[in-house]
Amino acid sequence: MSRSELHITSLGSGSSGNAFFIESPNGALLIDQGFSRKELLSRMEKTNCDPALLRGALLTHEHGDHAKGSRVFCDTLNIPLYTTVETAMKLKTKESLPKKVLTFEPGAVFDIDEFHISSFPVSHDVDTVGFNISVDDLSIGFATDCGCVN
């Protein structure tokens, strides 16, 4: 992978689970963790996505098909979960919140290593977000469960 490459691999998308591996030459992020830790790792192995590259996990919202494996996966790999304040509170009530959590408000902009992330609200449900992820001059826009697109 050259310095100016950014790849997205779907590990699954649908009502049974969602997860997307975003990879740059220097690291990776996992958007949504809608499968068990075991299943996420199996899908990563099958698609040559190296979990050792992960710098963090992003979560769009708290529905099970997006958040099912968040706690165990993040805790096992010792990576932080980045999610909205309200989503974190909902996961906490379900005892599904990982040990390392960094929260933000929809619309927040933040960095995870070389990844520059701009979050934006999506109308699907309360506090659902999408992400624009940039590395150098390349960007990937990501939104799922959009509700109404304006």
GROMACS .gro file of N, CA and C in nm:
model
  450
    1MET      N    1   0.084  -0.117   0.000
    1MET     CA    2   0.000   0.000   0.000
    1MET      C    3   0.090   0.125   0.000
    2SER      N    4   0.068   0.213  -0.095
    2SER     CA    5   0.149   0.335  -0.100
    2SER      C    6   0.098   0.437   0.001
    3ARG      N    7   0.176   0.540   0.025
    3ARG     CA    8   0.142   0.643   0.124
    3ARG      C    9   0.005   0.705   0.099
    4SER      N   10  -0.036   0.717  -0.026
    4SER     CA   11  -0.161   0.785  -0.057
    4SER      C   12  -0.274   0.686  -0.090
    5GLU      N   13  -0.286   0.581  -0.011
    5GLU     CA   14  -0.395   0.487  -0.031
    5GLU      C   15  -0.481   0.478   0.093
    6LEU      N   16  -0.609   0.459   0.071
    6LEU     CA   17  -0.705   0.443   0.178
    6LEU      C   18  -0.805   0.337   0.130
    7HIS      N   19  -0.821   0.231   0.207
    7HIS     CA   20  -0.906   0.120   0.166
    7HIS      C   21  -1.018   0.099   0.267
    8ILE      N   22  -1.132   0.056   0.215
    8ILE     CA   23  -1.243   0.016   0.301
    8ILE      C   24  -1.282  -0.127   0.265
    9THR      N   25  -1.296  -0.211   0.367
    9THR     CA   26  -1.339  -0.349   0.348
    9THR      C   27  -1.465  -0.372   0.430
   10SER      N   28  -1.570  -0.417   0.366
   10SER     CA   29  -1.692  -0.452   0.437
   10SER      C   30  -1.675  -0.591   0.497
   11LEU      N   31  -1.687  -0.598   0.627
   11LEU     CA   32  -1.684  -0.727   0.696
   11LEU      C   33  -1.826  -0.782   0.711
   12GLY      N   34  -1.923  -0.701   0.677
   12GLY     CA   35  -2.063  -0.741   0.682
   12GLY      C   36  -2.151  -0.618   0.687
   13SER      N   37  -2.265  -0.626   0.618
   13SER     CA   38  -2.358  -0.514   0.615
   13SER      C   39  -2.498  -0.568   0.601
   14GLY      N   40  -2.579  -0.546   0.703
   14GLY     CA   41  -2.716  -0.593   0.698
   14GLY      C   42  -2.774  -0.606   0.837
   15SER      N   43  -2.897  -0.654   0.844
   15SER     CA   44  -2.965  -0.662   0.973
   15SER      C   45  -2.901  -0.763   1.068
   16SER      N   46  -2.817  -0.853   1.017
   16SER     CA   47  -2.750  -0.950   1.104
   16SER      C   48  -2.616  -0.899   1.157
   17GLY      N   49  -2.569  -0.784   1.106
   17GLY     CA   50  -2.445  -0.726   1.157
   17GLY      C   51  -2.378  -0.635   1.057
   18ASN      N   52  -2.306  -0.536   1.111
   18ASN     CA   53  -2.235  -0.437   1.030
   18ASN      C   54  -2.096  -0.415   1.087
   19ALA      N   55  -1.997  -0.409   1.000
   19ALA     CA   56  -1.860  -0.377   1.040
   19ALA      C   57  -1.780  -0.344   0.914
   20PHE      N   58  -1.697  -0.240   0.924
   20PHE     CA   59  -1.618  -0.193   0.811
   20PHE      C   60  -1.477  -0.160   0.857
   21PHE      N   61  -1.380  -0.212   0.787
   21PHE     CA   62  -1.239  -0.195   0.819
   21PHE      C   63  -1.182  -0.089   0.726
   22ILE      N   64  -1.134   0.022   0.783
   22ILE     CA   65  -1.075   0.131   0.705
   22ILE      C   66  -0.925   0.125   0.728
   23GLU      N   67  -0.848   0.112   0.620
   23GLU     CA   68  -0.703   0.093   0.634
   23GLU      C   69  -0.625   0.196   0.553
   24SER      N   70  -0.521   0.250   0.617
   24SER     CA   71  -0.424   0.336   0.551
   24SER      C   72  -0.289   0.265   0.560
   25PRO      N   73  -0.184   0.320   0.504
   25PRO     CA   74  -0.054   0.254   0.514
   25PRO      C   75  -0.002   0.241   0.658
   26ASN      N   76  -0.052   0.326   0.748
   26ASN     CA   77   0.003   0.329   0.884
   26ASN      C   78  -0.091   0.283   0.994
   27GLY      N   79  -0.211   0.237   0.960
   27GLY     CA   80  -0.303   0.196   1.064
   27GLY      C   81  -0.441   0.168   1.009
   28ALA      N   82  -0.534   0.142   1.100
   28ALA     CA   83  -0.670   0.109   1.059
   28ALA      C   84  -0.770   0.150   1.166
   29LEU      N   85  -0.895   0.161   1.124
   29LEU     CA   86  -1.008   0.187   1.213
   29LEU      C   87  -1.116   0.084   1.181
   30LEU      N   88  -1.199   0.053   1.280
   30LEU     CA   89  -1.314  -0.034   1.256
   30LEU      C   90  -1.439   0.047   1.282
   31ILE      N   91  -1.522   0.063   1.180
   31ILE     CA   92  -1.650   0.131   1.197
   31ILE      C   93  -1.756   0.025   1.223
   32ASP      N   94  -1.820   0.036   1.335
   32ASP     CA   95  -1.925  -0.054   1.383
   32ASP      C   96  -1.868  -0.193   1.413
   33GLN      N   97  -1.929  -0.254   1.512
   33GLN     CA   98  -1.884  -0.384   1.561
   33GLN      C   99  -2.009  -0.470   1.585
   34GLY      N  100  -2.083  -0.493   1.477
   34GLY     CA  101  -2.212  -0.560   1.487
   34GLY      C  102  -2.208  -0.711   1.490
   35PHE      N  103  -2.092  -0.767   1.512
   35PHE     CA  104  -2.075  -0.912   1.524
   35PHE      C  105  -1.999  -0.940   1.654
   36SER      N  106  -2.000  -1.063   1.698
   36SER     CA  107  -1.922  -1.100   1.817
   36SER      C  108  -1.773  -1.080   1.789
   37ARG      N  109  -1.694  -1.074   1.893
   37ARG     CA  110  -1.548  -1.062   1.878
   37ARG      C  111  -1.495  -1.175   1.792
   38LYS      N  112  -1.538  -1.295   1.822
   38LYS     CA  113  -1.492  -1.412   1.747
   38LYS      C  114  -1.526  -1.399   1.599
   39GLU      N  115  -1.647  -1.358   1.568
   39GLU     CA  116  -1.689  -1.344   1.429
   39GLU      C  117  -1.616  -1.230   1.359
   40LEU      N  118  -1.596  -1.118   1.429
   40LEU     CA  119  -1.521  -1.006   1.371
   40LEU      C  120  -1.379  -1.050   1.335
   41LEU      N  121  -1.313  -1.118   1.426
   41LEU     CA  122  -1.177  -1.163   1.400
   41LEU      C  123  -1.172  -1.264   1.286
   42SER      N  124  -1.271  -1.352   1.279
   42SER     CA  125  -1.278  -1.449   1.170
   42SER      C  126  -1.295  -1.379   1.035
   43ARG      N  127  -1.383  -1.281   1.031
   43ARG     CA  128  -1.407  -1.207   0.907
   43ARG      C  129  -1.283  -1.126   0.867
   44MET      N  130  -1.212  -1.073   0.966
   44MET     CA  131  -1.089  -0.999   0.936
   44MET      C  132  -0.984  -1.093   0.876
   45GLU      N  133  -0.972  -1.211   0.934
   45GLU     CA  134  -0.875  -1.307   0.883
   45GLU      C  135  -0.908  -1.346   0.737
   46LYS      N  136  -1.035  -1.370   0.709
   46LYS     CA  137  -1.077  -1.410   0.574
   46LYS      C  138  -1.053  -1.301   0.470
   47THR      N  139  -1.053  -1.174   0.514
   47THR     CA  140  -1.037  -1.062   0.420
   47THR      C  141  -0.899  -0.996   0.430
   48ASN      N  142  -0.807  -1.062   0.500
   48ASN     CA  143  -0.671  -1.010   0.517
   48ASN      C  144  -0.667  -0.872   0.582
   49CYS      N  145  -0.754  -0.848   0.677
   49CYS     CA  146  -0.755  -0.725   0.755
   49CYS      C  147  -0.687  -0.755   0.889
   50ASP      N  148  -0.576  -0.690   0.915
   50ASP     CA  149  -0.495  -0.719   1.032
   50ASP      C  150  -0.545  -0.640   1.154
   51PRO      N  151  -0.602  -0.706   1.256
   51PRO     CA  152  -0.651  -0.635   1.373
   51PRO      C  153  -0.541  -0.562   1.451
   52ALA      N  154  -0.416  -0.603   1.433
   52ALA     CA  155  -0.305  -0.535   1.501
   52ALA      C  156  -0.287  -0.392   1.451
   53LEU      N  157  -0.341  -0.361   1.334
   53LEU     CA  158  -0.332  -0.225   1.279
   53LEU      C  159  -0.432  -0.128   1.339
   54LEU      N  160  -0.532  -0.181   1.410
   54LEU     CA  161  -0.640  -0.096   1.460
   54LEU      C  162  -0.592   0.007   1.563
   55ARG      N  163  -0.632   0.132   1.539
   55ARG     CA  164  -0.601   0.244   1.630
   55ARG      C  165  -0.722   0.283   1.713
   56GLY      N  166  -0.839   0.233   1.673
   56GLY     CA  167  -0.961   0.263   1.744
   56GLY      C  168  -1.080   0.208   1.669
   57ALA      N  169  -1.196   0.213   1.736
   57ALA     CA  170  -1.322   0.167   1.677
   57ALA      C  171  -1.421   0.283   1.683
   58LEU      N  172  -1.489   0.307   1.572
   58LEU     CA  173  -1.593   0.409   1.565
   58LEU      C  174  -1.728   0.339   1.568
   59LEU      N  175  -1.826   0.402   1.632
   59LEU     CA  176  -1.959   0.343   1.639
   59LEU      C  177  -2.062   0.445   1.592
   60THR      N  178  -2.145   0.405   1.495
   60THR     CA  179  -2.245   0.495   1.440
   60THR      C  180  -2.365   0.512   1.533
   61HIS      N  181  -2.408   0.404   1.598
   61HIS     CA  182  -2.520   0.412   1.693
   61HIS      C  183  -2.531   0.280   1.769
   62GLU      N  184  -2.624   0.277   1.867
   62GLU     CA  185  -2.624   0.166   1.962
   62GLU      C  186  -2.706   0.045   1.924
   63HIS      N  187  -2.767   0.041   1.809
   63HIS     CA  188  -2.844  -0.077   1.772
   63HIS      C  189  -2.753  -0.200   1.765
   64GLY      N  190  -2.806  -0.315   1.803
   64GLY     CA  191  -2.727  -0.437   1.813
   64GLY      C  192  -2.655  -0.478   1.686
   65ASP      N  193  -2.717  -0.452   1.570
   65ASP     CA  194  -2.651  -0.492   1.446
   65ASP      C  195  -2.532  -0.402   1.412
   66HIS      N  196  -2.506  -0.302   1.496
   66HIS     CA  197  -2.390  -0.215   1.481
   66HIS      C  198  -2.297  -0.222   1.602
   67ALA      N  199  -2.354  -0.254   1.719
   67ALA     CA  200  -2.277  -0.244   1.844
   67ALA      C  201  -2.258  -0.375   1.919
   68LYS      N  202  -2.312  -0.483   1.868
   68LYS     CA  203  -2.311  -0.611   1.940
   68LYS      C  204  -2.176  -0.649   2.001
   69GLY      N  205  -2.068  -0.637   1.924
   69GLY     CA  206  -1.937  -0.681   1.973
   69GLY      C  207  -1.848  -0.572   2.029
   70SER      N  208  -1.900  -0.451   2.042
   70SER     CA  209  -1.816  -0.336   2.081
   70SER      C  210  -1.736  -0.359   2.209
   71ARG      N  211  -1.803  -0.397   2.316
   71ARG     CA  212  -1.735  -0.409   2.445
   71ARG      C  213  -1.626  -0.515   2.443
   72VAL      N  214  -1.661  -0.636   2.406
   72VAL     CA  215  -1.565  -0.747   2.412
   72VAL      C  216  -1.453  -0.726   2.310
   73PHE      N  217  -1.488  -0.682   2.188
   73PHE     CA  218  -1.387  -0.662   2.085
   73PHE      C  219  -1.287  -0.554   2.128
   74CYS      N  220  -1.336  -0.439   2.168
   74CYS     CA  221  -1.246  -0.329   2.208
   74CYS      C  222  -1.163  -0.366   2.331
   75ASP      N  223  -1.226  -0.429   2.429
   75ASP     CA  224  -1.151  -0.468   2.550
   75ASP      C  225  -1.045  -0.573   2.518
   76THR      N  226  -1.076  -0.669   2.434
   76THR     CA  227  -0.980  -0.773   2.398
   76THR      C  228  -0.860  -0.715   2.324
   77LEU      N  229  -0.885  -0.623   2.231
   77LEU     CA  230  -0.777  -0.563   2.153
   77LEU      C  231  -0.716  -0.439   2.220
   78ASN      N  232  -0.774  -0.400   2.333
   78ASN     CA  233  -0.726  -0.285   2.409
   78ASN      C  234  -0.724  -0.157   2.324
   79ILE      N  235  -0.834  -0.135   2.251
   79ILE     CA  236  -0.847  -0.015   2.170
   79ILE      C  237  -0.967   0.066   2.220
   80PRO      N  238  -0.964   0.198   2.200
   80PRO     CA  239  -1.076   0.280   2.245
   80PRO      C  240  -1.193   0.275   2.147
   81LEU      N  241  -1.313   0.293   2.202
   81LEU     CA  242  -1.434   0.309   2.123
   81LEU      C  243  -1.467   0.457   2.118
   82TYR      N  244  -1.488   0.510   2.000
   82TYR     CA  245  -1.527   0.649   1.979
   82TYR      C  246  -1.674   0.650   1.942
   83THR      N  247  -1.755   0.717   2.023
   83THR     CA  248  -1.899   0.720   1.999
   83THR      C  249  -1.959   0.845   2.061
   84THR      N  250  -2.083   0.872   2.030
   84THR     CA  251  -2.148   0.990   2.087
   84THR      C  252  -2.178   0.968   2.235
   85VAL      N  253  -2.198   1.079   2.304
   85VAL     CA  254  -2.227   1.073   2.447
   85VAL      C  255  -2.353   0.992   2.472
   86GLU      N  256  -2.458   1.019   2.395
   86GLU     CA  257  -2.585   0.949   2.416
   86GLU      C  258  -2.573   0.800   2.385
   87THR      N  259  -2.502   0.766   2.280
   87THR     CA  260  -2.483   0.623   2.247
   87THR      C  261  -2.405   0.554   2.360
   88ALA      N  262  -2.302   0.620   2.412
   88ALA     CA  263  -2.226   0.563   2.524
   88ALA      C  264  -2.316   0.539   2.644
   89MET      N  265  -2.404   0.634   2.674
   89MET     CA  266  -2.496   0.616   2.788
   89MET      C  267  -2.589   0.498   2.766
   90LYS      N  268  -2.638   0.481   2.643
   90LYS     CA  269  -2.726   0.367   2.613
   90LYS      C  270  -2.651   0.235   2.626
   91LEU      N  271  -2.527   0.230   2.577
   91LEU     CA  272  -2.447   0.108   2.590
   91LEU      C  273  -2.417   0.076   2.736
   92LYS      N  274  -2.395   0.180   2.814
   92LYS     CA  275  -2.366   0.159   2.956
   92LYS      C  276  -2.484   0.095   3.027
   93THR      N  277  -2.607   0.138   2.995
   93THR     CA  278  -2.724   0.079   3.059
   93THR      C  279  -2.741  -0.067   3.020
   94LYS      N  280  -2.689  -0.105   2.903
   94LYS     CA  281  -2.695  -0.244   2.857
   94LYS      C  282  -2.572  -0.324   2.901
   95GLU      N  283  -2.485  -0.261   2.980
   95GLU     CA  284  -2.358  -0.321   3.022
   95GLU      C  285  -2.276  -0.365   2.901
   96SER      N  286  -2.277  -0.282   2.796
   96SER     CA  287  -2.207  -0.313   2.671
   96SER      C  288  -2.099  -0.211   2.638
   97LEU      N  289  -2.060  -0.130   2.735
   97LEU     CA  290  -1.962  -0.025   2.711
   97LEU      C  291  -1.821  -0.076   2.740
   98PRO      N  292  -1.728  -0.061   2.645
   98PRO     CA  293  -1.589  -0.103   2.670
   98PRO      C  294  -1.524  -0.019   2.781
   99LYS      N  295  -1.409  -0.061   2.826
   99LYS     CA  296  -1.335   0.013   2.930
   99LYS      C  297  -1.284   0.146   2.880
  100LYS      N  298  -1.235   0.150   2.755
  100LYS     CA  299  -1.182   0.273   2.697
  100LYS      C  300  -1.284   0.332   2.601
  101VAL      N  301  -1.342   0.446   2.640
  101VAL     CA  302  -1.441   0.512   2.556
  101VAL      C  303  -1.408   0.660   2.547
  102LEU      N  304  -1.410   0.712   2.426
  102LEU     CA  305  -1.393   0.855   2.403
  102LEU      C  306  -1.519   0.903   2.333
  103THR      N  307  -1.588   1.000   2.394
  103THR     CA  308  -1.716   1.045   2.342
  103THR      C  309  -1.703   1.179   2.269
  104PHE      N  310  -1.800   1.203   2.183
  104PHE     CA  311  -1.806   1.327   2.108
  104PHE      C  312  -1.952   1.359   2.080
  105GLU      N  313  -1.978   1.483   2.042
  105GLU     CA  314  -2.112   1.524   2.001
  105GLU      C  315  -2.121   1.510   1.848
  106PRO      N  316  -2.239   1.479   1.793
  106PRO     CA  317  -2.253   1.475   1.647
  106PRO      C  318  -2.205   1.608   1.587
  107GLY      N  319  -2.127   1.600   1.482
  107GLY     CA  320  -2.070   1.719   1.421
  107GLY      C  321  -1.927   1.746   1.464
  108ALA      N  322  -1.880   1.672   1.563
  108ALA     CA  323  -1.743   1.691   1.614
  108ALA      C  324  -1.640   1.648   1.510
  109VAL      N  325  -1.524   1.711   1.519
  109VAL     CA  326  -1.409   1.678   1.434
  109VAL      C  327  -1.296   1.638   1.528
  110PHE      N  328  -1.229   1.527   1.499
  110PHE     CA  329  -1.121   1.480   1.586
  110PHE      C  330  -1.025   1.395   1.505
  111ASP      N  331  -0.910   1.367   1.563
  111ASP     CA  332  -0.807   1.286   1.498
  111ASP      C  333  -0.781   1.159   1.578
  112ILE      N  334  -0.756   1.051   1.507
  112ILE     CA  335  -0.706   0.927   1.565
  112ILE      C  336  -0.581   0.896   1.484
  113ASP      N  337  -0.466   0.922   1.544
  113ASP     CA  338  -0.339   0.911   1.473
  113ASP      C  339  -0.347   0.991   1.343
  114GLU      N  340  -0.320   0.928   1.229
  114GLU     CA  341  -0.321   1.002   1.102
  114GLU      C  342  -0.460   1.022   1.044
  115PHE      N  343  -0.562   0.960   1.102
  115PHE     CA  344  -0.699   0.969   1.052
  115PHE      C  345  -0.765   1.097   1.104
  116HIS      N  346  -0.811   1.181   1.013
  116HIS     CA  347  -0.885   1.302   1.049
  116HIS      C  348  -1.033   1.269   1.028
  117ILE      N  349  -1.113   1.280   1.133
  117ILE     CA  350  -1.251   1.234   1.130
  117ILE      C  351  -1.345   1.350   1.155
  118SER      N  352  -1.441   1.364   1.066
  118SER     CA  353  -1.550   1.461   1.083
  118SER      C  354  -1.678   1.379   1.097
  119SER      N  355  -1.746   1.394   1.209
  119SER     CA  356  -1.872   1.323   1.227
  119SER      C  357  -1.987   1.413   1.180
  120PHE      N  358  -2.097   1.351   1.141
  120PHE     CA  359  -2.215   1.429   1.103
  120PHE      C  360  -2.340   1.352   1.143
  121PRO      N  361  -2.445   1.425   1.183
  121PRO     CA  362  -2.568   1.357   1.225
  121PRO      C  363  -2.640   1.293   1.108
  122VAL      N  364  -2.705   1.180   1.137
  122VAL     CA  365  -2.786   1.107   1.040
  122VAL      C  366  -2.923   1.089   1.103
  123SER      N  367  -3.030   1.099   1.025
  123SER     CA  368  -3.166   1.103   1.081
  123SER      C  369  -3.224   0.968   1.121
  124HIS      N  370  -3.148   0.860   1.113
  124HIS     CA  371  -3.201   0.726   1.140
  124HIS      C  372  -3.261   0.712   1.279
  125ASP      N  373  -3.192   0.757   1.380
  125ASP     CA  374  -3.237   0.740   1.518
  125ASP      C  375  -3.165   0.845   1.601
  126VAL      N  376  -3.188   0.844   1.730
  126VAL     CA  377  -3.126   0.943   1.817
  126VAL      C  378  -2.975   0.925   1.817
  127ASP      N  379  -2.903   1.031   1.787
  127ASP     CA  380  -2.756   1.036   1.793
  127ASP      C  381  -2.685   0.941   1.697
  128THR      N  382  -2.749   0.903   1.588
  128THR     CA  383  -2.680   0.826   1.485
  128THR      C  384  -2.591   0.920   1.407
  129VAL      N  385  -2.470   0.875   1.378
  129VAL     CA  386  -2.375   0.959   1.305
  129VAL      C  387  -2.315   0.883   1.188
  130GLY      N  388  -2.265   0.960   1.092
  130GLY     CA  389  -2.181   0.910   0.985
  130GLY      C  390  -2.045   0.975   1.000
  131PHE      N  391  -1.952   0.938   0.916
  131PHE     CA  392  -1.815   0.989   0.929
  131PHE      C  393  -1.756   1.022   0.793
  132ASN      N  394  -1.680   1.128   0.789
  132ASN     CA  395  -1.590   1.154   0.677
  132ASN      C  396  -1.451   1.131   0.734
  133ILE      N  397  -1.378   1.037   0.677
  133ILE     CA  398  -1.246   0.999   0.728
  133ILE      C  399  -1.143   1.035   0.623
  134SER      N  400  -1.045   1.117   0.662
  134SER     CA  401  -0.942   1.163   0.569
  134SER      C  402  -0.803   1.124   0.618
  135VAL      N  403  -0.719   1.090   0.523
  135VAL     CA  404  -0.576   1.071   0.545
  135VAL      C  405  -0.508   1.141   0.430
  136ASP      N  406  -0.422   1.237   0.462
  136ASP     CA  407  -0.359   1.319   0.358
  136ASP      C  408  -0.468   1.380   0.271
  137ASP      N  409  -0.462   1.359   0.140
  137ASP     CA  410  -0.559   1.420   0.049
  137ASP      C  411  -0.670   1.323   0.006
  138LEU      N  412  -0.682   1.210   0.075
  138LEU     CA  413  -0.785   1.112   0.042
  138LEU      C  414  -0.892   1.108   0.151
  139SER      N  415  -1.017   1.086   0.110
  139SER     CA  416  -1.128   1.081   0.206
  139SER      C  417  -1.224   0.968   0.171
  140ILE      N  418  -1.286   0.915   0.274
  140ILE     CA  419  -1.395   0.819   0.259
  140ILE      C  420  -1.512   0.875   0.339
  141GLY      N  421  -1.626   0.888   0.273
  141GLY     CA  422  -1.748   0.925   0.343
  141GLY      C  423  -1.823   0.798   0.379
  142PHE      N  424  -1.876   0.792   0.502
  142PHE     CA  425  -1.939   0.670   0.550
  142PHE      C  426  -2.069   0.704   0.621
  143ALA      N  427  -2.178   0.647   0.575
  143ALA     CA  428  -2.307   0.661   0.643
  143ALA      C  429  -2.387   0.534   0.621
  144THR      N  430  -2.453   0.491   0.725
  144THR     CA  431  -2.537   0.372   0.717
  144THR      C  432  -2.666   0.400   0.793
  145ASP      N  433  -2.771   0.326   0.766
  145ASP     CA  434  -2.899   0.348   0.833
  145ASP      C  435  -2.934   0.497   0.826
  146CYS      N  436  -2.941   0.551   0.707
  146CYS     CA  437  -2.953   0.696   0.688
  146CYS      C  438  -3.088   0.756   0.725
  147GLY      N  439  -3.194   0.679   0.727
  147GLY     CA  440  -3.324   0.742   0.751
  147GLY      C  441  -3.360   0.826   0.630
  148CYS      N  442  -3.382   0.955   0.649
  148CYS     CA  443  -3.415   1.047   0.541
  148CYS      C  444  -3.288   1.120   0.497
  149VAL      N  445  -3.259   1.116   0.370
  149VAL     CA  446  -3.142   1.187   0.316
  149VAL      C  447  -3.191   1.322   0.267
  150ASN      N  448  -3.123   1.430   0.312
  150ASN     CA  449  -3.162   1.563   0.265
  150ASN      C  450  -3.056   1.622   0.175
   0.00000   0.00000   0.00000
